Coordinates of C-alpha atoms in Angstrom, one line a residue:
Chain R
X1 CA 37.2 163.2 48.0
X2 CA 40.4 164.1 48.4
X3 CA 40.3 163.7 52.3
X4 CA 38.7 159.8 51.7
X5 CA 41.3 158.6 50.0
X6 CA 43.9 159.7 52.4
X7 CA 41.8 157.9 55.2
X8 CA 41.4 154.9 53.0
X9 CA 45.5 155.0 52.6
X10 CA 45.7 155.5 56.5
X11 CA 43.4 152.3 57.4
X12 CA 45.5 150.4 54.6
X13 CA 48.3 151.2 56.2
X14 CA 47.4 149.7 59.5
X15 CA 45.3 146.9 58.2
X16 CA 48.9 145.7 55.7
X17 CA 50.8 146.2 59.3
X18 CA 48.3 143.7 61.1
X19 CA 48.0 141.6 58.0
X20 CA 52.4 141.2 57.5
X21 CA 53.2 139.6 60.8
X22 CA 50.0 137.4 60.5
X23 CA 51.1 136.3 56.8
X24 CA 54.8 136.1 57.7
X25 CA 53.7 133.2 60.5
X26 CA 51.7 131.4 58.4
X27 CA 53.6 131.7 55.4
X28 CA 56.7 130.3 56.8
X29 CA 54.8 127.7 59.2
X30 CA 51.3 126.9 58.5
X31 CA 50.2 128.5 61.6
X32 CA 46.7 130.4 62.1
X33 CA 48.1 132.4 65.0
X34 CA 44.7 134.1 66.8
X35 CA 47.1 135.8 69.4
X36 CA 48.1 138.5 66.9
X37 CA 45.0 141.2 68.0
X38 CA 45.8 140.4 71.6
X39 CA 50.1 141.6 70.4
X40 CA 48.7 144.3 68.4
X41 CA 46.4 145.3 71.8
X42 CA 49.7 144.7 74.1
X43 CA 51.7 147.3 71.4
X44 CA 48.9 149.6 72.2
X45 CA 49.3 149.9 75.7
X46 CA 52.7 149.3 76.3
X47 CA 53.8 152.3 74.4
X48 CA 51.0 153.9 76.6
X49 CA 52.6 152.7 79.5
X50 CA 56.2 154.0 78.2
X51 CA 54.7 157.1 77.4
X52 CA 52.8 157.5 80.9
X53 CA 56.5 157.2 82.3
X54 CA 57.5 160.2 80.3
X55 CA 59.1 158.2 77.0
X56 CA 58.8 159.9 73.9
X57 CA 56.6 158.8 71.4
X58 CA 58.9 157.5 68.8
X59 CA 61.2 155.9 71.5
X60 CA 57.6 154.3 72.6
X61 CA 56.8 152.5 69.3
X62 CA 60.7 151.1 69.4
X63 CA 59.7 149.5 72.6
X64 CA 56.8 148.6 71.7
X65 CA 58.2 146.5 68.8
X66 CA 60.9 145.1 71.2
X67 CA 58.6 144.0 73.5
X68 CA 55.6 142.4 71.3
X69 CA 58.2 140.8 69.9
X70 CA 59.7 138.8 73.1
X71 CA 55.8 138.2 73.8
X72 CA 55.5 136.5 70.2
X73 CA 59.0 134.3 71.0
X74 CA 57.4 133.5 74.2
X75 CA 54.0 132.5 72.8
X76 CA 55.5 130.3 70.5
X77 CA 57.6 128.6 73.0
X78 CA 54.6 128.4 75.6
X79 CA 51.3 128.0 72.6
X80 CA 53.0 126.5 69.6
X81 CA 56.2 125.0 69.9
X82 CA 54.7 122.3 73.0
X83 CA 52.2 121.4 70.1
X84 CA 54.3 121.1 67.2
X85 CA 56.5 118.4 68.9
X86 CA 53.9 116.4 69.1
X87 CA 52.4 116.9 65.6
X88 CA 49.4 118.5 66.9
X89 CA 47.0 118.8 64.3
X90 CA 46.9 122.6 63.2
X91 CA 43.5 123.5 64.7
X92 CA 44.9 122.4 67.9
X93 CA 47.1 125.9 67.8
X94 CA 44.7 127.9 66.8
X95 CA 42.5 127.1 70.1
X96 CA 46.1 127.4 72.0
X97 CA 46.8 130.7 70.3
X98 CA 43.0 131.8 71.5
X99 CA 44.1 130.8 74.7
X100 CA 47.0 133.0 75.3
X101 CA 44.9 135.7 73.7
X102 CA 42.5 135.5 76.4
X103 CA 45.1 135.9 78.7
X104 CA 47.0 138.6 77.5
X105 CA 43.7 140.6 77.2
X106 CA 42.8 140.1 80.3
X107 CA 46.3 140.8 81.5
X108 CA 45.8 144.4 80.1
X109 CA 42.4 144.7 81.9
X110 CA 43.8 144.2 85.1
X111 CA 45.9 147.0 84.8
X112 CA 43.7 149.4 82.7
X113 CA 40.1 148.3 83.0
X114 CA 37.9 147.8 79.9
X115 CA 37.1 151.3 79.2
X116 CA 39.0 153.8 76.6
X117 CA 42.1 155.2 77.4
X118 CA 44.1 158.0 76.3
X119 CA 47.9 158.7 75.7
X120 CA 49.2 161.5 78.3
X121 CA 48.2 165.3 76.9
X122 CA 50.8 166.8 74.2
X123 CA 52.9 163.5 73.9
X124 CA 51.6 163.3 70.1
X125 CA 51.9 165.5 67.2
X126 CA 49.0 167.4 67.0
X127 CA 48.9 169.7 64.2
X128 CA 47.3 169.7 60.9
X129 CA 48.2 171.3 57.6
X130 CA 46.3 172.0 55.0
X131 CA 47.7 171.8 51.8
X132 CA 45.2 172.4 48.5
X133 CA 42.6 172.2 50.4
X134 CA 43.8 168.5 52.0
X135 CA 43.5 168.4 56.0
X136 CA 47.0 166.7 56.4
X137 CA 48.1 165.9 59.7
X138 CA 51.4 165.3 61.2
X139 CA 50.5 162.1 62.8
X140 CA 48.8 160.0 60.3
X141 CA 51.7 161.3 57.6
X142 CA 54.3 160.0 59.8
X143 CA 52.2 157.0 60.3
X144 CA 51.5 156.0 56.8
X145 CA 55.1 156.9 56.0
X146 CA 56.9 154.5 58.6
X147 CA 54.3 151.9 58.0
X148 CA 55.4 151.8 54.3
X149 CA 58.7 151.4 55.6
X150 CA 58.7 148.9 57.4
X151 CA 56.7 147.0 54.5
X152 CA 59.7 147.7 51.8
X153 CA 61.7 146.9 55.1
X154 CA 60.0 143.3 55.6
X155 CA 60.0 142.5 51.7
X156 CA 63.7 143.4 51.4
X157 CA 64.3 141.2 54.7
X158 CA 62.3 138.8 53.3
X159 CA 63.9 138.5 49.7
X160 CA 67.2 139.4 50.4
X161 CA 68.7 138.9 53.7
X162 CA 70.4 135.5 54.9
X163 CA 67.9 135.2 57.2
X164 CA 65.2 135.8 55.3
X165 CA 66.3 133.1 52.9
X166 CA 66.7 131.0 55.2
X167 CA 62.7 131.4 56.8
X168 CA 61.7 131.3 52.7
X169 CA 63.8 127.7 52.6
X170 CA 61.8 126.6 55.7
X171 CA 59.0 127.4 54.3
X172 CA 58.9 125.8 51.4
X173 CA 60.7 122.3 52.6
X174 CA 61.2 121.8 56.7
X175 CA 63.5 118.9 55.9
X176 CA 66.0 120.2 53.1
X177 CA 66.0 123.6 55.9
X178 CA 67.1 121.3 58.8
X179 CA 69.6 119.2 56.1
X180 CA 71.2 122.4 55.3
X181 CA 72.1 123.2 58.4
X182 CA 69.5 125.4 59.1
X183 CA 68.9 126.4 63.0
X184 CA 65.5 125.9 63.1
X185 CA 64.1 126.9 66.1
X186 CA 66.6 130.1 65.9
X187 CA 64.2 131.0 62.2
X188 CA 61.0 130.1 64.2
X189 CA 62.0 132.3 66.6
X190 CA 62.9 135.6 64.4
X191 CA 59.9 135.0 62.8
X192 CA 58.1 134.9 66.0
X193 CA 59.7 138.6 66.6
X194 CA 59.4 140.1 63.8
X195 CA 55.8 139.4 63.5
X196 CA 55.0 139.9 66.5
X197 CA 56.9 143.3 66.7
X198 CA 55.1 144.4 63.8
X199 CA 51.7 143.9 65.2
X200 CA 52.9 145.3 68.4
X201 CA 54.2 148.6 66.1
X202 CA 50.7 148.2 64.1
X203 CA 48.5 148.5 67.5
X204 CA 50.7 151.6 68.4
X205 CA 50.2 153.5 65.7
X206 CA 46.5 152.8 65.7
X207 CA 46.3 153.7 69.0
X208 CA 47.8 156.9 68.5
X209 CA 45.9 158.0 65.4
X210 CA 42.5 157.2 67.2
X211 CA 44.1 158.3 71.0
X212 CA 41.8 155.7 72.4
X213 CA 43.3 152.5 73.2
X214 CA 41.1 149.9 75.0
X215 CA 41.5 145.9 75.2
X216 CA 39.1 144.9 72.8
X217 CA 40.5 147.0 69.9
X218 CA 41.8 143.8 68.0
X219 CA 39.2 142.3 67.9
X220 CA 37.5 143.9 64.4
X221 CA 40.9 143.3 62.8
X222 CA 41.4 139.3 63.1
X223 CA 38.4 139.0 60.5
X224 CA 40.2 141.3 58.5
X225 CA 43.5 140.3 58.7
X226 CA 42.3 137.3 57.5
X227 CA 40.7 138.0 55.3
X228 CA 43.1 140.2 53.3
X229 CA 45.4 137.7 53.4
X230 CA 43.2 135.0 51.3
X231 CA 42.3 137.7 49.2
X232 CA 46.0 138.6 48.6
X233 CA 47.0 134.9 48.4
X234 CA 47.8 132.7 51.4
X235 CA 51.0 133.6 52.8
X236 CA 52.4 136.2 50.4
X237 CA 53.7 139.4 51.9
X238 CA 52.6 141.8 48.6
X239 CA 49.1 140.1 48.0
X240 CA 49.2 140.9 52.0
X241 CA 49.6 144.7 51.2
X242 CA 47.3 144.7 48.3
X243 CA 44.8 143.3 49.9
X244 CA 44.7 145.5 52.9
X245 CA 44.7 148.5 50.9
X246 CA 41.7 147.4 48.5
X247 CA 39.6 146.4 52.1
X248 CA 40.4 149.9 53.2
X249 CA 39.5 151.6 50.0
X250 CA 36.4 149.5 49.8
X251 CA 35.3 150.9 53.4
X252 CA 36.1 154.4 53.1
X253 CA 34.2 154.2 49.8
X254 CA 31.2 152.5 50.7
X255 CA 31.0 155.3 53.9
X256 CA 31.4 157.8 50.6
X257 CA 28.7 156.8 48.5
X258 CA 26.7 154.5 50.3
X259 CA 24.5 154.2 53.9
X260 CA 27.1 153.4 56.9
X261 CA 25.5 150.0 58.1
X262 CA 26.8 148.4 54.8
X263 CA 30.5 149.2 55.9
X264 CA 31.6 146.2 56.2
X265 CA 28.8 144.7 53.3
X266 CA 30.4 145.9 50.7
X267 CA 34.0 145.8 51.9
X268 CA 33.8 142.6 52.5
X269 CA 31.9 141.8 49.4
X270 CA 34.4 143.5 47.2
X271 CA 37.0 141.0 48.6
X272 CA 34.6 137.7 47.5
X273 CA 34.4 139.2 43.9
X274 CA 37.9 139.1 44.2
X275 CA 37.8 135.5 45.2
X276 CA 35.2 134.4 42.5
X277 CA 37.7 135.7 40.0
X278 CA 41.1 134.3 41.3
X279 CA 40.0 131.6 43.7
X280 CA 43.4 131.3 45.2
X281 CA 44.1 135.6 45.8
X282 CA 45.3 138.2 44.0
X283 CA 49.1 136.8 44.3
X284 CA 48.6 133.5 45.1
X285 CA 49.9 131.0 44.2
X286 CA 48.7 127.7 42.5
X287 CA 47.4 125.4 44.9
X288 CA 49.7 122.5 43.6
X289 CA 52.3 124.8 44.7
X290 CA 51.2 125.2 48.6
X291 CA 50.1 121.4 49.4
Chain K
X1 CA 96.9 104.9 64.7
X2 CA 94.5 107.8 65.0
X3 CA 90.7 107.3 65.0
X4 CA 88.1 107.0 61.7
X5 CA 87.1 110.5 60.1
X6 CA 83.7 108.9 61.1
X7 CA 82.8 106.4 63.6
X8 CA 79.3 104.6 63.8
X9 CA 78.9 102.4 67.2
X10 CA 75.8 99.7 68.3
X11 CA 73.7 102.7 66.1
X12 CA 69.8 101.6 67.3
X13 CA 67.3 103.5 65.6
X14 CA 63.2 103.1 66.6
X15 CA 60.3 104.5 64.9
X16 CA 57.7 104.3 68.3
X17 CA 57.9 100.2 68.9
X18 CA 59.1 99.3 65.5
X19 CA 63.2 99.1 65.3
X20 CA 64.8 99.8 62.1
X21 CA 68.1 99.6 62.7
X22 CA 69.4 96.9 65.4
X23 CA 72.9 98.2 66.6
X24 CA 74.8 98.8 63.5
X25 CA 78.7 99.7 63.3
X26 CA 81.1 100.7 60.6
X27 CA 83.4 103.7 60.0
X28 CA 84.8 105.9 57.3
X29 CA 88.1 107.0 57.2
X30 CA 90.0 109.8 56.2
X31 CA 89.8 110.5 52.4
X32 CA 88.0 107.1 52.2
X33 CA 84.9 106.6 50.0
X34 CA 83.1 103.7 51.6
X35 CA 79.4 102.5 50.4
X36 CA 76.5 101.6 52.1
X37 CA 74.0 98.8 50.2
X38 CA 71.3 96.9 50.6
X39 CA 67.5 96.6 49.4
X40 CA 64.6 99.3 50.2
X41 CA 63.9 98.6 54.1
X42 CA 67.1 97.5 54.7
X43 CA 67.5 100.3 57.0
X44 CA 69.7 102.9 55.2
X45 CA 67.7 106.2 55.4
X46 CA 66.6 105.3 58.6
X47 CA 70.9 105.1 59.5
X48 CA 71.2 107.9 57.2
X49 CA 68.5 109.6 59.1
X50 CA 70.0 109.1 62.1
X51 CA 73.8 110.5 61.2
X52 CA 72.5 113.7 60.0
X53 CA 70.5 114.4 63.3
X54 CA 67.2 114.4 61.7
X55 CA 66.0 111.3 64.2
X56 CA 67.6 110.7 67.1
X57 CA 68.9 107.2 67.3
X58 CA 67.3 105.5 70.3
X59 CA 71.0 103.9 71.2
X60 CA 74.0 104.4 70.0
X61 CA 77.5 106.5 69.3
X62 CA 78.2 108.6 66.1
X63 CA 81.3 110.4 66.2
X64 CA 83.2 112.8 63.7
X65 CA 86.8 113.6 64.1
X66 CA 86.2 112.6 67.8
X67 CA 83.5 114.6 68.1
X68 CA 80.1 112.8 69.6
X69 CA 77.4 113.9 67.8
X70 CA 74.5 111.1 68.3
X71 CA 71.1 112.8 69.1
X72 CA 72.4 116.5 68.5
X73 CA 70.3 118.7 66.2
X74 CA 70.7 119.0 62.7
X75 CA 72.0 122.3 62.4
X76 CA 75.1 121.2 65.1
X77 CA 76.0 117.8 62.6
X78 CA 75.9 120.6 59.7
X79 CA 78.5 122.8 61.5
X80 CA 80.4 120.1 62.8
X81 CA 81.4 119.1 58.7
X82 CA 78.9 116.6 58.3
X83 CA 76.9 117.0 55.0
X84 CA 74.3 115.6 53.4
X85 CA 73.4 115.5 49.9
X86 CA 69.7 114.3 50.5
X87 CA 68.0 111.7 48.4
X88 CA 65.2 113.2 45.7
X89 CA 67.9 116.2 46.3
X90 CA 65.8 118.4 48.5
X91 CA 66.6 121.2 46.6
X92 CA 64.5 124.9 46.8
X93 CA 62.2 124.8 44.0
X94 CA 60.9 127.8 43.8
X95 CA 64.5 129.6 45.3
X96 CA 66.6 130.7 42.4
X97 CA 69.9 128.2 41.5
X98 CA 71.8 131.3 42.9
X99 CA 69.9 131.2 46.0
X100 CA 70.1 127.7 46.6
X101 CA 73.7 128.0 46.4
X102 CA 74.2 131.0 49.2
X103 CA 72.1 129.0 51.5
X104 CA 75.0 126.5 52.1
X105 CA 76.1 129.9 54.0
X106 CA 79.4 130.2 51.3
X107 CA 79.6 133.6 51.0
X108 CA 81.0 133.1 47.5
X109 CA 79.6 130.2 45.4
X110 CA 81.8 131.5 42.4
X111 CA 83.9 128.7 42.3
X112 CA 81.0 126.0 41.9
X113 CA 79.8 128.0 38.8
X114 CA 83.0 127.5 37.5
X115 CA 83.1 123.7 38.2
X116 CA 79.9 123.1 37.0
X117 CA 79.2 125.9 33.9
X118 CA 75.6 124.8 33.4
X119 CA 74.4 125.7 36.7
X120 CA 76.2 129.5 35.5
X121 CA 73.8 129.6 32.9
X122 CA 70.7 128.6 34.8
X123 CA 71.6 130.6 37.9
X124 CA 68.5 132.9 38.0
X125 CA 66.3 130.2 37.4
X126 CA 63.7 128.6 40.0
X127 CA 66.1 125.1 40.8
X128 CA 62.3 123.3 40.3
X129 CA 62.7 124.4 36.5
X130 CA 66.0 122.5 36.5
X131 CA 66.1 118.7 35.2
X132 CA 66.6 116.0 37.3
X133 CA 70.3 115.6 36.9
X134 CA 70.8 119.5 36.9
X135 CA 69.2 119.0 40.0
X136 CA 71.7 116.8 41.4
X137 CA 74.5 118.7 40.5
X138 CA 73.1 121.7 42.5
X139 CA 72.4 119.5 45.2
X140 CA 75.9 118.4 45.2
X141 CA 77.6 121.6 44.6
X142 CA 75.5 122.9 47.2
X143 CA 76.5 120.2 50.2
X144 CA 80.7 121.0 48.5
X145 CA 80.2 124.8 49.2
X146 CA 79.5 123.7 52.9
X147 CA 83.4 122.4 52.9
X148 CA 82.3 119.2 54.2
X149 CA 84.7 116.7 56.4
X150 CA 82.5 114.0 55.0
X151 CA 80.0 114.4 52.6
X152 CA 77.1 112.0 52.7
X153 CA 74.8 110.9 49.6
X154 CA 71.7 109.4 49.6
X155 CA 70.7 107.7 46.5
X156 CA 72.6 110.2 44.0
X157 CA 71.3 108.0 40.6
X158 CA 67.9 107.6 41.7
X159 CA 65.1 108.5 38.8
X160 CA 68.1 110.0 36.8
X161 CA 68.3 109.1 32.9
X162 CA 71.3 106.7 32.4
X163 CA 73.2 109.5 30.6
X164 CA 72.9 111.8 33.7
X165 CA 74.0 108.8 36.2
X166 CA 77.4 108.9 34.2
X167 CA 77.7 112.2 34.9
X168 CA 77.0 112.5 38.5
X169 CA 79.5 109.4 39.3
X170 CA 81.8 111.5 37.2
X171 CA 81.7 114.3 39.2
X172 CA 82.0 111.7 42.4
X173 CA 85.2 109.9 40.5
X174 CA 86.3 113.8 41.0
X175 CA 86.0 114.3 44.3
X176 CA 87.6 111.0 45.2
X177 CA 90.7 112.0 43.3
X178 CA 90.4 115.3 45.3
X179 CA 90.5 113.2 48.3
X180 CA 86.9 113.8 49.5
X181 CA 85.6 111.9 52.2
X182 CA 82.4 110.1 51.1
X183 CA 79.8 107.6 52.4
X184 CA 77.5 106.6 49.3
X185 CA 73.9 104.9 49.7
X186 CA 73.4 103.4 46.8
X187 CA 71.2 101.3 44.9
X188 CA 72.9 101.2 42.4
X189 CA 74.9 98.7 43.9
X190 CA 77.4 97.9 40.5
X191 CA 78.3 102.3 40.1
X192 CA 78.6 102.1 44.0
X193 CA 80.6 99.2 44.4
X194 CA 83.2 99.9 41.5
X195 CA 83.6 103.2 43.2
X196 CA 83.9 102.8 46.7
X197 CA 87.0 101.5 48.8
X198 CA 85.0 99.8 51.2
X199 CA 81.3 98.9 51.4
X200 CA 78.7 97.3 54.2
X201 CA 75.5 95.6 53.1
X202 CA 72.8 96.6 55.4
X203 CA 70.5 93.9 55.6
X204 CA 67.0 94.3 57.3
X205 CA 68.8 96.4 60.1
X206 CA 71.8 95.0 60.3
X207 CA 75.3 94.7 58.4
X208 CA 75.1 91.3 56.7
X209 CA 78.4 91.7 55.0
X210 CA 81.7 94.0 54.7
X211 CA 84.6 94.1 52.6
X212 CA 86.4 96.0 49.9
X213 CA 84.4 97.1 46.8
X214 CA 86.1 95.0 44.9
X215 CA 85.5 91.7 46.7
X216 CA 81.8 92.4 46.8
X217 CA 81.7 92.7 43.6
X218 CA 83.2 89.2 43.1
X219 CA 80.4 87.9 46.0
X220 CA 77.9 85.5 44.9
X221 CA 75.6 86.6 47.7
X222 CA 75.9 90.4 46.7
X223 CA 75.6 89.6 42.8
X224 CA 72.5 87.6 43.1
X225 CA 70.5 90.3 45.5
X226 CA 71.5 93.3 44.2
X227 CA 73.4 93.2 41.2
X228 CA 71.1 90.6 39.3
X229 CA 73.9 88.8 38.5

């Protein structure tokens, strides 16, 4: 039992990490951005390819985050930004943002071919401790524990920082932002970087708990990011969090106590309960409030 | 004799094939408080609009303290000491009145609590739970913090009980004293007038008619149309 519910707060962990930097763009844009598995794919295998060229793990996940991040800058300038000039209707990025996707994925194929890969032998922590009868090990501790981080890190960016007040102000009124001498495209781009660099960190640290990177492994999580951020209420960076970590506790549970081909079932089902009781997510808010 | 705090040249401004404004001029001088009128349409967000780098004027020269700043970005006009008090206030509803403050980028708004006590008292407040004149005031204190060279404001009375109207053209008989630079859209041409040094009545695009705030006052033209004399 014991054992399920650290796995449940491991998935969570990832799933919130995914979930953040897709919630942050749309929160503070409007912006469905269908790239973010390809980023979190990209975050995968460049800290395999860092780590192939002898860089240490944690250094790895640094440049991971540096570089997902200048990829998300550089999508927005190449997917979005050509768009939003032109007051593109919003579906139009999401089919630019599937574009780029594509691209990237197949990018990563070139190099490594569709088939699992594996992170070079002893460059990952690799020993397990079991305390009361709890298999802890290293790895996924250090995982949940810097995943955590980084969410206290976001919210604290997010609530307190100038910048972060000033991607809140955009957010809530693009034309008061820009009268207050707001540099807009300089917030669009941070924003662009941070959540970018966190999916970049979030397909890292997957990749190392499950040592088997390939180029498809985003793909499961885009339904689920989505997911868990409607559940948690559009665009807000706890209902985020929450949300992840009820979808992850609804797995592992349902591979508990029920047959394995309902997985995703009853996960899944547990989040439209959710929804039949607060239409608009656990933390959302009103709808007059968004439109 | 040394140029205008702000000088407004041939200003063109085009929404796709329509054209709003048709080559307007006019200045504002140092310390000055000049007033721009007319009816809706008559072109004075879109001129607004235009000064504060929201829309880039199609033709044209804007310049501040020498400065050219027609067509630059918003954030650039900001920096450059030109700021805008926008009409309906723009203010961050759901930021706190404390938070709306820091985002002029002051990194002490202690002062503007001190000028204007009730905004001390609502400080952790969402603004949108402020009234409509509280509003204002934050709006205004807001654009002050900036240190503006020349503080711009767009319909400061509008949908603002009659009581509150007194108050915010108090608080702009203030700054006047204080020497503040202003240029007032108004349409509530009578409070506009009486305050401002100079004013130009913007009339479908362009300036119809110029002239101390007093002698427009006096104008049979200006009274009929927008004084309902």
């Amino acid at each position: 039992m014991a054992d399920q519910i650290y796995n449940a707060i491991f998935i969570g962990s990832i799933y919130a990490l995914f979930a953040l930097g897709f919630t942050l763009v749309f929160s503070v844009l409007d912006i469905l951005n269908l790239a973010h598995p390809a980023l979190f794919t990209l975050g995968a295998f460049t800290a395999l390819f860092a780590m192939q060229q002898g860089v240490p793990a944690a250094l790895a996940v640094v440049i991971a985050f540096a570089v997902c991040g200048g990829a998300g800058v550089l999508l927005d300038r190449v997917a979005f930004a050509p768009l939003r000039r032109r007051n593109a209707p919003p579906l139009s990025a999401m089919i630019s943002s599937i574009g780029v996707s594509l691209i990237v994925i197949r990018l990563i194929q070139l190099k490594y071919g569709p088939d699992l890969q594996s992170y070079p032998r002893g460059s990952l922590p690799a020993d397990v401790m079991t305390v009361a009868g709890l298999q802890i090990d290293t790895l996924r501790t250090v995982i949940i524990g810097l995943a955590v981080a980084l969410m206290v890190g976001l919210t604290l960016l997010v609530r307190r920082s100038r910048l972060g007040r000033e991607l809140r102000a955009l957010a809530e009124n693009p034309r008061a932002a820009r009268l207050l001498g707001i540099d807009v495209d300089r917030a669009i781009a941070a924003t662009f970087f941070l959540s970018a660099g966190l999916g970049g960190i979030a397909g890292a640290l997957y990749g190392f708990a499950t040592n088997s990177p390939f180029s498809q492994m985003g793909l499961g999580f885009e339904l689920k990011a989505f997911s868990v951020m409607i559940v948690g209420g559009m665009g807000s960076i706890p209902g985020a969090v929450l949300g992840a970590y009820l979808l992850s506790f609804g797995e592992v549970a349902s591979l508990t106590f029920l047959p394995s081909e309902l997985r995703d079932a009853f996960a899944f089902g547990l989040l439209f309960i959710v929804l039949l009781i607060r239409p608009s997510g656990i933390l959302g808010q009103r709808a007059v409030d968004r439109v | 004799m040394p140029e205008p705090m702000l000088v407004v040249r041939d200003l063109v401004v085009r929404y796709g094939p329509i054209e709003a404004v048709h080559g307007i001029d006019f200045e504002v001088g140092q310390g000055e408080v000049v007033a721009l009128i007319g009816a809706n349409g008559a072109g004075k967000t879109s001129t607004l609009a235009a000064i504060s780098g929201l829309i880039r004027p199609a033709r044209g020269s804007i310049r501040l303290g020498g400065r050219e700043l027609a067509g630059a970005p918003p954030h650039t006009i900001f920096a450059a000491g030109l700021v805008q008090v926008p009409e309906g206030r723009e203010i961050l509803a759901r930021m706190s009145v404390h938070e709306n403050l820091l985002l002029s980028g002051a990194a002490d708004v202690r002062p503007m609590y001190e000028r204007f006590p009730i905004l001390a008292e609502r400080r952790g407040l969402p603004a949108g739970n402020l009234s409509g004149g509280e509003q204002q005031l934050l709006a205004i204190a807001r654009a002050l913090l900036a240190k503006p060279r020349l503080l711009l404001l767009d319909e400061p009375s509008l949908g603002l009980a009659p009581k509150m109207v007194a108050t915010v053209f108090a608080v702009l008989a203030e700054l006047k004293l204080a020497g503040t630079t202003m240029l007032l859209v108004e349409q509530n041409a009578l409070r506009a007038l009486r305050m401002a040094d100079r004013a130009y009545v913007l009339e479908l695009g362009r300036i119809g008619l110029t002239g101390t705030g007093a002698a427009l006052l006096r104008d049979d033209g200006v009274g009929r149309a927008y004084l309902g004399a």
